[in-house]
């Protein structure tokens, strides 16, 4: 009778510097599971095999796990085999279900929740990927903390766990030893941040270059845009949102919107806060910033033109809105996320008031435009 294969982690789990456990269960999102190990593997290629990282996939049993993509993955260890061992990083992916109306709901298997709660006791840090935050929340690991998740389930997380400060905007958030990531592809941003935390930003930058991505996205970059926000429940607000979109270049005062909706200004503000979670003025600014982002990414419009078309009227107002909403400047945003080729033109002027380019063409000599930022952000 053949001898069973030895446990490849039996002699190393307690001695390696960084033992990383990825939680597996049926229906898990595939990229949540495979993305982080790929980042860690690229790290090993960049610095040699001296990272100390050892990644193990752990599940309830050793049976193949079927992911949401239909791809089956074999676990390395069971939860029972990992329990009690010293874990450097516990990575918790997530899964969702979609009903007949297309509504997304995060799932959290009670068995998996119990396992995660137990494993977290011996982990130096815990990180959730995408909707894995719901598992951490059910395990009580996010109580009293600030956390993020995929934008489509952020409201669910906030409603089910009022003790958590849910911020649906950042790509990822670090709250002491607990990290939470946003959308599925944000697992790469989160993993790079973990690498930077362990080895410094210079090393993480080398890995980011291998991934052909930024070490960080601008600190305020939202994981979703205004059109992707939850649809309001009343026709009145939906009509107002369309009206705002059609008239962004205009004044769009609260009085104007109230007249359109046939309600008083105070009632309009209450409706916006209830339906959209923000004031009319905040929503209008968000919509204008969203349109401005799109124009900066895809057109050669000057900042003056962008400001006019989007209703900001002046570049100073545009810059202030970008700093407030995205924690960056329009010029910095364009330099990082431009999708159309920049034409060879004369150097644009730089506003003495804002220090940003207000003409077309390349940034002036002496200005700072970094193709890959040199720091890691946890969001605004």
GROMACS .gro file of C-alpha atoms in nm:
model
  380
    1UNK     CA    1   0.000   0.000   0.000
    2UNK     CA    2   0.145   0.335  -0.105
    3UNK     CA    3   0.246   0.576   0.164
    4UNK     CA    4   0.035   0.896   0.177
    5UNK     CA    5   0.198   1.210   0.046
    6UNK     CA    6   0.369   1.400   0.325
    7UNK     CA    7   0.232   1.738   0.426
    8UNK     CA    8   0.466   1.985   0.247
    9UNK     CA    9   0.392   2.244   0.517
   10UNK     CA   10   0.439   2.019   0.820
   11UNK     CA   11   0.800   2.121   0.887
   12UNK     CA   12   0.778   2.479   0.768
   13UNK     CA   13   0.449   2.628   0.884
   14UNK     CA   14   0.576   2.727   1.229
   15UNK     CA   15   0.922   2.832   1.117
   16UNK     CA   16   0.867   3.037   0.799
   17UNK     CA   17   0.860   3.407   0.851
   18UNK     CA   18   0.536   3.471   0.662
   19UNK     CA   19   0.283   3.187   0.636
   20UNK     CA   20  -0.014   3.306   0.429
   21UNK     CA   21  -0.344   3.117   0.440
   22UNK     CA   22  -0.611   3.172   0.175
   23UNK     CA   23  -0.956   3.054   0.277
   24UNK     CA   24  -1.139   2.834   0.024
   25UNK     CA   25  -1.505   2.736  -0.001
   26UNK     CA   26  -1.749   2.647  -0.278
   27UNK     CA   27  -1.867   2.944  -0.482
   28UNK     CA   28  -1.567   3.160  -0.394
   29UNK     CA   29  -1.466   3.423  -0.652
   30UNK     CA   30  -1.173   3.284  -0.850
   31UNK     CA   31  -0.967   3.603  -0.883
   32UNK     CA   32  -1.002   3.666  -0.510
   33UNK     CA   33  -0.814   3.340  -0.457
   34UNK     CA   34  -0.556   3.351  -0.737
   35UNK     CA   35  -0.474   3.724  -0.750
   36UNK     CA   36  -0.287   3.768  -0.420
   37UNK     CA   37  -0.066   3.454  -0.461
   38UNK     CA   38   0.035   3.582  -0.805
   39UNK     CA   39   0.154   3.909  -0.652
   40UNK     CA   40   0.350   3.720  -0.386
   41UNK     CA   41   0.502   3.495  -0.655
   42UNK     CA   42   0.618   3.796  -0.854
   43UNK     CA   43   0.774   3.931  -0.537
   44UNK     CA   44   0.980   3.614  -0.503
   45UNK     CA   45   1.096   3.655  -0.862
   46UNK     CA   46   1.199   4.013  -0.796
   47UNK     CA   47   1.395   3.956  -0.475
   48UNK     CA   48   1.482   3.587  -0.496
   49UNK     CA   49   1.338   3.321  -0.270
   50UNK     CA   50   1.410   3.519   0.043
   51UNK     CA   51   1.063   3.660   0.100
   52UNK     CA   52   0.960   3.403   0.356
   53UNK     CA   53   0.617   3.392   0.193
   54UNK     CA   54   0.455   3.048   0.188
   55UNK     CA   55   0.099   3.043   0.055
   56UNK     CA   56  -0.143   2.763   0.144
   57UNK     CA   57  -0.503   2.722   0.034
   58UNK     CA   58  -0.717   2.592   0.320
   59UNK     CA   59  -1.068   2.445   0.303
   60UNK     CA   60  -1.304   2.239   0.518
   61UNK     CA   61  -1.194   1.918   0.343
   62UNK     CA   62  -0.933   1.820   0.087
   63UNK     CA   63  -1.200   1.780  -0.181
   64UNK     CA   64  -1.178   2.009  -0.486
   65UNK     CA   65  -1.349   2.346  -0.437
   66UNK     CA   66  -1.561   2.478  -0.723
   67UNK     CA   67  -1.525   2.853  -0.769
   68UNK     CA   68  -1.789   3.093  -0.902
   69UNK     CA   69  -1.619   3.069  -1.242
   70UNK     CA   70  -1.665   2.692  -1.248
   71UNK     CA   71  -1.291   2.632  -1.212
   72UNK     CA   72  -1.203   2.374  -0.948
   73UNK     CA   73  -0.917   2.430  -0.704
   74UNK     CA   74  -0.744   2.176  -0.482
   75UNK     CA   75  -0.679   2.281  -0.119
   76UNK     CA   76  -0.335   2.235   0.035
   77UNK     CA   77  -0.459   2.192   0.390
   78UNK     CA   78  -0.781   2.162   0.586
   79UNK     CA   79  -0.894   2.422   0.836
   80UNK     CA   80  -0.830   2.174   1.117
   81UNK     CA   81  -0.470   2.124   1.002
   82UNK     CA   82  -0.410   2.500   1.003
   83UNK     CA   83  -0.586   2.569   1.333
   84UNK     CA   84  -0.345   2.655   1.612
   85UNK     CA   85  -0.055   2.726   1.379
   86UNK     CA   86   0.106   3.065   1.361
   87UNK     CA   87  -0.032   3.252   1.059
   88UNK     CA   88   0.124   3.569   0.923
   89UNK     CA   89  -0.163   3.670   0.694
   90UNK     CA   90  -0.513   3.525   0.673
   91UNK     CA   91  -0.671   3.614   0.338
   92UNK     CA   92  -1.049   3.581   0.320
   93UNK     CA   93  -1.215   3.598  -0.024
   94UNK     CA   94  -1.589   3.617  -0.078
   95UNK     CA   95  -1.883   3.501  -0.283
   96UNK     CA   96  -2.219   3.639  -0.390
   97UNK     CA   97  -2.556   3.529  -0.515
   98UNK     CA   98  -2.763   3.713  -0.775
   99UNK     CA   99  -3.140   3.694  -0.770
  100UNK     CA  100  -3.381   3.694  -1.064
  101UNK     CA  101  -3.389   4.075  -1.064
  102UNK     CA  102  -3.011   4.098  -1.089
  103UNK     CA  103  -2.960   4.211  -0.730
  104UNK     CA  104  -2.630   4.110  -0.573
  105UNK     CA  105  -2.608   3.977  -0.219
  106UNK     CA  106  -2.293   3.871  -0.036
  107UNK     CA  107  -2.289   3.525   0.120
  108UNK     CA  108  -2.126   3.415   0.443
  109UNK     CA  109  -2.141   3.043   0.523
  110UNK     CA  110  -2.166   3.007   0.905
  111UNK     CA  111  -1.916   2.718   0.897
  112UNK     CA  112  -1.662   2.932   0.710
  113UNK     CA  113  -1.731   3.224   0.944
  114UNK     CA  114  -1.654   3.005   1.247
  115UNK     CA  115  -1.333   2.879   1.086
  116UNK     CA  116  -1.218   3.230   1.001
  117UNK     CA  117  -1.290   3.349   1.355
  118UNK     CA  118  -1.075   3.066   1.493
  119UNK     CA  119  -0.788   3.110   1.247
  120UNK     CA  120  -0.779   3.486   1.305
  121UNK     CA  121  -0.683   3.424   1.667
  122UNK     CA  122  -0.336   3.308   1.560
  123UNK     CA  123  -0.292   3.544   1.262
  124UNK     CA  124  -0.070   3.852   1.269
  125UNK     CA  125  -0.302   4.027   1.027
  126UNK     CA  126  -0.629   3.950   0.853
  127UNK     CA  127  -0.733   4.075   0.510
  128UNK     CA  128  -1.057   4.038   0.319
  129UNK     CA  129  -1.081   4.051  -0.058
  130UNK     CA  130  -1.391   4.205  -0.215
  131UNK     CA  131  -1.708   4.073  -0.043
  132UNK     CA  132  -1.497   3.863   0.192
  133UNK     CA  133  -1.551   4.159   0.426
  134UNK     CA  134  -1.895   4.014   0.502
  135UNK     CA  135  -1.733   3.700   0.640
  136UNK     CA  136  -1.502   3.908   0.860
  137UNK     CA  137  -1.803   4.109   0.974
  138UNK     CA  138  -2.004   3.799   1.067
  139UNK     CA  139  -1.699   3.673   1.256
  140UNK     CA  140  -1.695   3.993   1.461
  141UNK     CA  141  -1.356   4.100   1.327
  142UNK     CA  142  -1.475   4.435   1.191
  143UNK     CA  143  -1.673   4.557   1.492
  144UNK     CA  144  -1.589   4.921   1.562
  145UNK     CA  145  -1.363   4.941   1.258
  146UNK     CA  146  -1.367   5.128   0.929
  147UNK     CA  147  -1.398   4.888   0.636
  148UNK     CA  148  -1.475   4.867   0.266
  149UNK     CA  149  -1.616   4.603   0.034
  150UNK     CA  150  -1.742   4.582  -0.322
  151UNK     CA  151  -1.968   4.879  -0.391
  152UNK     CA  152  -2.263   4.651  -0.481
  153UNK     CA  153  -2.280   4.504  -0.128
  154UNK     CA  154  -2.169   4.803   0.078
  155UNK     CA  155  -2.524   4.893   0.176
  156UNK     CA  156  -2.589   4.533   0.284
  157UNK     CA  157  -2.276   4.537   0.500
  158UNK     CA  158  -2.376   4.864   0.664
  159UNK     CA  159  -2.733   4.752   0.731
  160UNK     CA  160  -2.637   4.413   0.873
  161UNK     CA  161  -2.349   4.547   1.083
  162UNK     CA  162  -2.420   4.900   1.211
  163UNK     CA  163  -2.114   4.888   1.438
  164UNK     CA  164  -1.889   4.896   1.129
  165UNK     CA  165  -1.801   5.226   0.963
  166UNK     CA  166  -1.856   5.117   0.603
  167UNK     CA  167  -1.684   5.332   0.341
  168UNK     CA  168  -1.774   5.209  -0.008
  169UNK     CA  169  -1.533   5.442  -0.186
  170UNK     CA  170  -1.167   5.345  -0.119
  171UNK     CA  171  -0.985   5.070  -0.306
  172UNK     CA  172  -0.876   4.927   0.029
  173UNK     CA  173  -0.866   5.024   0.395
  174UNK     CA  174  -0.626   4.932   0.673
  175UNK     CA  175  -0.752   4.952   1.029
  176UNK     CA  176  -0.459   4.839   1.244
  177UNK     CA  177  -0.409   4.465   1.180
  178UNK     CA  178  -0.728   4.425   0.974
  179UNK     CA  179  -0.735   4.508   0.602
  180UNK     CA  180  -1.038   4.515   0.373
  181UNK     CA  181  -1.035   4.539  -0.006
  182UNK     CA  182  -1.297   4.662  -0.252
  183UNK     CA  183  -1.379   4.528  -0.600
  184UNK     CA  184  -1.244   4.198  -0.726
  185UNK     CA  185  -0.949   4.345  -0.919
  186UNK     CA  186  -0.862   4.552  -0.612
  187UNK     CA  187  -0.714   4.233  -0.467
  188UNK     CA  188  -0.398   4.328  -0.658
  189UNK     CA  189  -0.389   4.675  -0.499
  190UNK     CA  190  -0.444   4.519  -0.158
  191UNK     CA  191  -0.172   4.259  -0.214
  192UNK     CA  192   0.076   4.524  -0.325
  193UNK     CA  193  -0.003   4.718  -0.009
  194UNK     CA  194   0.071   4.408   0.200
  195UNK     CA  195   0.402   4.366   0.017
  196UNK     CA  196   0.487   4.732   0.079
  197UNK     CA  197   0.401   4.686   0.446
  198UNK     CA  198   0.642   4.392   0.469
  199UNK     CA  199   0.927   4.496   0.239
  200UNK     CA  200   0.889   4.867   0.174
  201UNK     CA  201   0.750   5.067  -0.112
  202UNK     CA  202   1.055   5.037  -0.337
  203UNK     CA  203   1.020   4.658  -0.353
  204UNK     CA  204   0.644   4.680  -0.401
  205UNK     CA  205   0.704   4.924  -0.685
  206UNK     CA  206   0.913   4.663  -0.866
  207UNK     CA  207   0.629   4.414  -0.838
  208UNK     CA  208   0.379   4.674  -0.956
  209UNK     CA  209   0.589   4.729  -1.268
  210UNK     CA  210   0.580   4.357  -1.339
  211UNK     CA  211   0.201   4.371  -1.309
  212UNK     CA  212   0.196   4.680  -1.536
  213UNK     CA  213  -0.006   4.871  -1.280
  214UNK     CA  214   0.034   5.149  -1.026
  215UNK     CA  215   0.175   5.079  -0.685
  216UNK     CA  216  -0.116   5.287  -0.570
  217UNK     CA  217  -0.406   5.453  -0.741
  218UNK     CA  218  -0.462   5.813  -0.630
  219UNK     CA  219  -0.561   5.795  -0.267
  220UNK     CA  220  -0.913   5.912  -0.329
  221UNK     CA  221  -0.981   5.710  -0.641
  222UNK     CA  222  -1.331   5.575  -0.614
  223UNK     CA  223  -1.406   5.210  -0.687
  224UNK     CA  224  -1.731   5.312  -0.856
  225UNK     CA  225  -1.873   5.610  -1.037
  226UNK     CA  226  -2.190   5.814  -1.004
  227UNK     CA  227  -2.390   5.616  -1.266
  228UNK     CA  228  -2.312   5.292  -1.081
  229UNK     CA  229  -2.460   5.404  -0.753
  230UNK     CA  230  -2.779   5.226  -0.638
  231UNK     CA  231  -3.084   5.336  -0.831
  232UNK     CA  232  -3.319   5.546  -0.622
  233UNK     CA  233  -3.655   5.403  -0.527
  234UNK     CA  234  -3.868   5.696  -0.644
  235UNK     CA  235  -3.935   5.819  -0.995
  236UNK     CA  236  -3.904   6.179  -0.873
  237UNK     CA  237  -3.538   6.140  -0.778
  238UNK     CA  238  -3.461   5.939  -1.090
  239UNK     CA  239  -3.605   6.219  -1.303
  240UNK     CA  240  -3.397   6.473  -1.110
  241UNK     CA  241  -3.080   6.269  -1.161
  242UNK     CA  242  -3.141   6.268  -1.536
  243UNK     CA  243  -3.214   6.640  -1.525
  244UNK     CA  244  -2.886   6.702  -1.343
  245UNK     CA  245  -2.693   6.495  -1.596
  246UNK     CA  246  -2.845   6.689  -1.887
  247UNK     CA  247  -2.775   7.028  -1.730
  248UNK     CA  248  -2.436   6.994  -1.562
  249UNK     CA  249  -2.301   7.303  -1.738
  250UNK     CA  250  -2.575   7.516  -1.581
  251UNK     CA  251  -2.611   7.659  -1.233
  252UNK     CA  252  -2.823   7.372  -1.089
  253UNK     CA  253  -2.920   7.538  -0.764
  254UNK     CA  254  -3.121   7.364  -0.493
  255UNK     CA  255  -3.404   7.605  -0.568
  256UNK     CA  256  -3.399   7.502  -0.934
  257UNK     CA  257  -3.410   7.132  -0.846
  258UNK     CA  258  -3.687   7.187  -0.593
  259UNK     CA  259  -3.892   7.364  -0.860
  260UNK     CA  260  -3.833   7.074  -1.101
  261UNK     CA  261  -3.950   6.825  -0.835
  262UNK     CA  262  -4.241   7.045  -0.720
  263UNK     CA  263  -4.128   7.033  -0.357
  264UNK     CA  264  -3.974   7.276  -0.110
  265UNK     CA  265  -3.599   7.310  -0.077
  266UNK     CA  266  -3.588   7.153   0.270
  267UNK     CA  267  -3.799   6.861   0.155
  268UNK     CA  268  -3.576   6.813  -0.147
  269UNK     CA  269  -3.269   6.795   0.077
  270UNK     CA  270  -3.440   6.538   0.300
  271UNK     CA  271  -3.535   6.331  -0.005
  272UNK     CA  272  -3.178   6.334  -0.141
  273UNK     CA  273  -3.033   6.233   0.195
  274UNK     CA  274  -3.283   5.949   0.228
  275UNK     CA  275  -3.260   5.822  -0.129
  276UNK     CA  276  -2.896   5.888  -0.217
  277UNK     CA  277  -2.728   5.944   0.118
  278UNK     CA  278  -2.605   6.294   0.032
  279UNK     CA  279  -2.725   6.650  -0.015
  280UNK     CA  280  -2.829   6.780  -0.359
  281UNK     CA  281  -2.515   6.996  -0.375
  282UNK     CA  282  -2.291   6.700  -0.293
  283UNK     CA  283  -2.458   6.487  -0.558
  284UNK     CA  284  -2.423   6.759  -0.822
  285UNK     CA  285  -2.053   6.797  -0.744
  286UNK     CA  286  -2.004   6.419  -0.759
  287UNK     CA  287  -2.175   6.404  -1.098
  288UNK     CA  288  -1.963   6.692  -1.229
  289UNK     CA  289  -1.641   6.531  -1.106
  290UNK     CA  290  -1.742   6.204  -1.272
  291UNK     CA  291  -1.796   6.372  -1.609
  292UNK     CA  292  -1.473   6.566  -1.567
  293UNK     CA  293  -1.284   6.243  -1.496
  294UNK     CA  294  -1.416   6.093  -1.817
  295UNK     CA  295  -1.314   6.397  -2.021
  296UNK     CA  296  -0.968   6.405  -1.867
  297UNK     CA  297  -0.922   6.037  -1.950
  298UNK     CA  298  -1.049   6.046  -2.307
  299UNK     CA  299  -1.017   6.397  -2.454
  300UNK     CA  300  -0.753   6.664  -2.510
  301UNK     CA  301  -0.972   6.937  -2.361
  302UNK     CA  302  -0.791   7.206  -2.165
  303UNK     CA  303  -0.874   7.236  -1.798
  304UNK     CA  304  -1.066   7.555  -1.874
  305UNK     CA  305  -1.280   7.363  -2.125
  306UNK     CA  306  -1.339   7.075  -1.883
  307UNK     CA  307  -1.435   7.317  -1.606
  308UNK     CA  308  -1.683   7.497  -1.834
  309UNK     CA  309  -1.846   7.189  -1.983
  310UNK     CA  310  -1.886   7.024  -1.642
  311UNK     CA  311  -2.031   7.330  -1.471
  312UNK     CA  312  -1.733   7.425  -1.254
  313UNK     CA  313  -1.682   7.744  -1.460
  314UNK     CA  314  -1.326   7.806  -1.332
  315UNK     CA  315  -1.021   7.582  -1.308
  316UNK     CA  316  -0.979   7.675  -0.944
  317UNK     CA  317  -1.325   7.537  -0.865
  318UNK     CA  318  -1.245   7.223  -1.067
  319UNK     CA  319  -0.920   7.171  -0.876
  320UNK     CA  320  -1.087   7.218  -0.538
  321UNK     CA  321  -1.359   6.966  -0.628
  322UNK     CA  322  -1.100   6.708  -0.737
  323UNK     CA  323  -0.901   6.756  -0.419
  324UNK     CA  324  -1.216   6.723  -0.211
  325UNK     CA  325  -1.357   6.419  -0.393
  326UNK     CA  326  -1.047   6.236  -0.519
  327UNK     CA  327  -0.760   6.382  -0.315
  328UNK     CA  328  -0.569   6.461  -0.633
  329UNK     CA  329  -0.556   6.732  -0.901
  330UNK     CA  330  -0.706   6.717  -1.251
  331UNK     CA  331  -0.358   6.728  -1.407
  332UNK     CA  332  -0.231   6.444  -1.188
  333UNK     CA  333  -0.542   6.241  -1.262
  334UNK     CA  334  -0.505   6.290  -1.637
  335UNK     CA  335  -0.136   6.195  -1.633
  336UNK     CA  336  -0.219   5.862  -1.466
  337UNK     CA  337  -0.543   5.757  -1.630
  338UNK     CA  338  -0.535   5.910  -1.976
  339UNK     CA  339  -0.657   5.660  -2.235
  340UNK     CA  340  -0.608   5.864  -2.555
  341UNK     CA  341  -0.260   5.953  -2.686
  342UNK     CA  342  -0.132   6.295  -2.588
  343UNK     CA  343  -0.055   6.500  -2.901
  344UNK     CA  344   0.279   6.675  -2.940
  345UNK     CA  345   0.197   7.041  -2.878
  346UNK     CA  346   0.341   7.348  -2.722
  347UNK     CA  347   0.378   7.358  -2.349
  348UNK     CA  348   0.066   7.478  -2.168
  349UNK     CA  349   0.062   7.757  -1.913
  350UNK     CA  350   0.063   7.686  -1.544
  351UNK     CA  351  -0.182   7.869  -1.320
  352UNK     CA  352   0.000   8.069  -1.056
  353UNK     CA  353  -0.295   8.016  -0.824
  354UNK     CA  354  -0.323   7.638  -0.851
  355UNK     CA  355   0.009   7.522  -0.991
  356UNK     CA  356  -0.166   7.304  -1.247
  357UNK     CA  357  -0.149   7.298  -1.623
  358UNK     CA  358  -0.424   7.500  -1.786
  359UNK     CA  359  -0.312   7.466  -2.148
  360UNK     CA  360  -0.276   7.170  -2.380
  361UNK     CA  361   0.042   6.973  -2.427
  362UNK     CA  362   0.305   6.824  -2.202
  363UNK     CA  363   0.353   6.943  -1.843
  364UNK     CA  364   0.600   7.228  -1.813
  365UNK     CA  365   0.957   7.167  -1.709
  366UNK     CA  366   0.994   7.131  -1.336
  367UNK     CA  367   0.644   6.996  -1.279
  368UNK     CA  368   0.609   6.656  -1.118
  369UNK     CA  369   0.425   6.383  -1.309
  370UNK     CA  370   0.495   6.031  -1.187
  371UNK     CA  371   0.387   5.737  -1.406
  372UNK     CA  372   0.385   5.511  -1.099
  373UNK     CA  373   0.327   5.670  -0.758
  374UNK     CA  374   0.568   5.591  -0.479
  375UNK     CA  375   0.342   5.532  -0.184
  376UNK     CA  376   0.060   5.304  -0.082
  377UNK     CA  377  -0.278   5.444   0.013
  378UNK     CA  378  -0.562   5.308   0.220
  379UNK     CA  379  -0.816   5.544   0.074
  380UNK     CA  380  -0.935   5.888   0.179
   0.00000   0.00000   0.00000
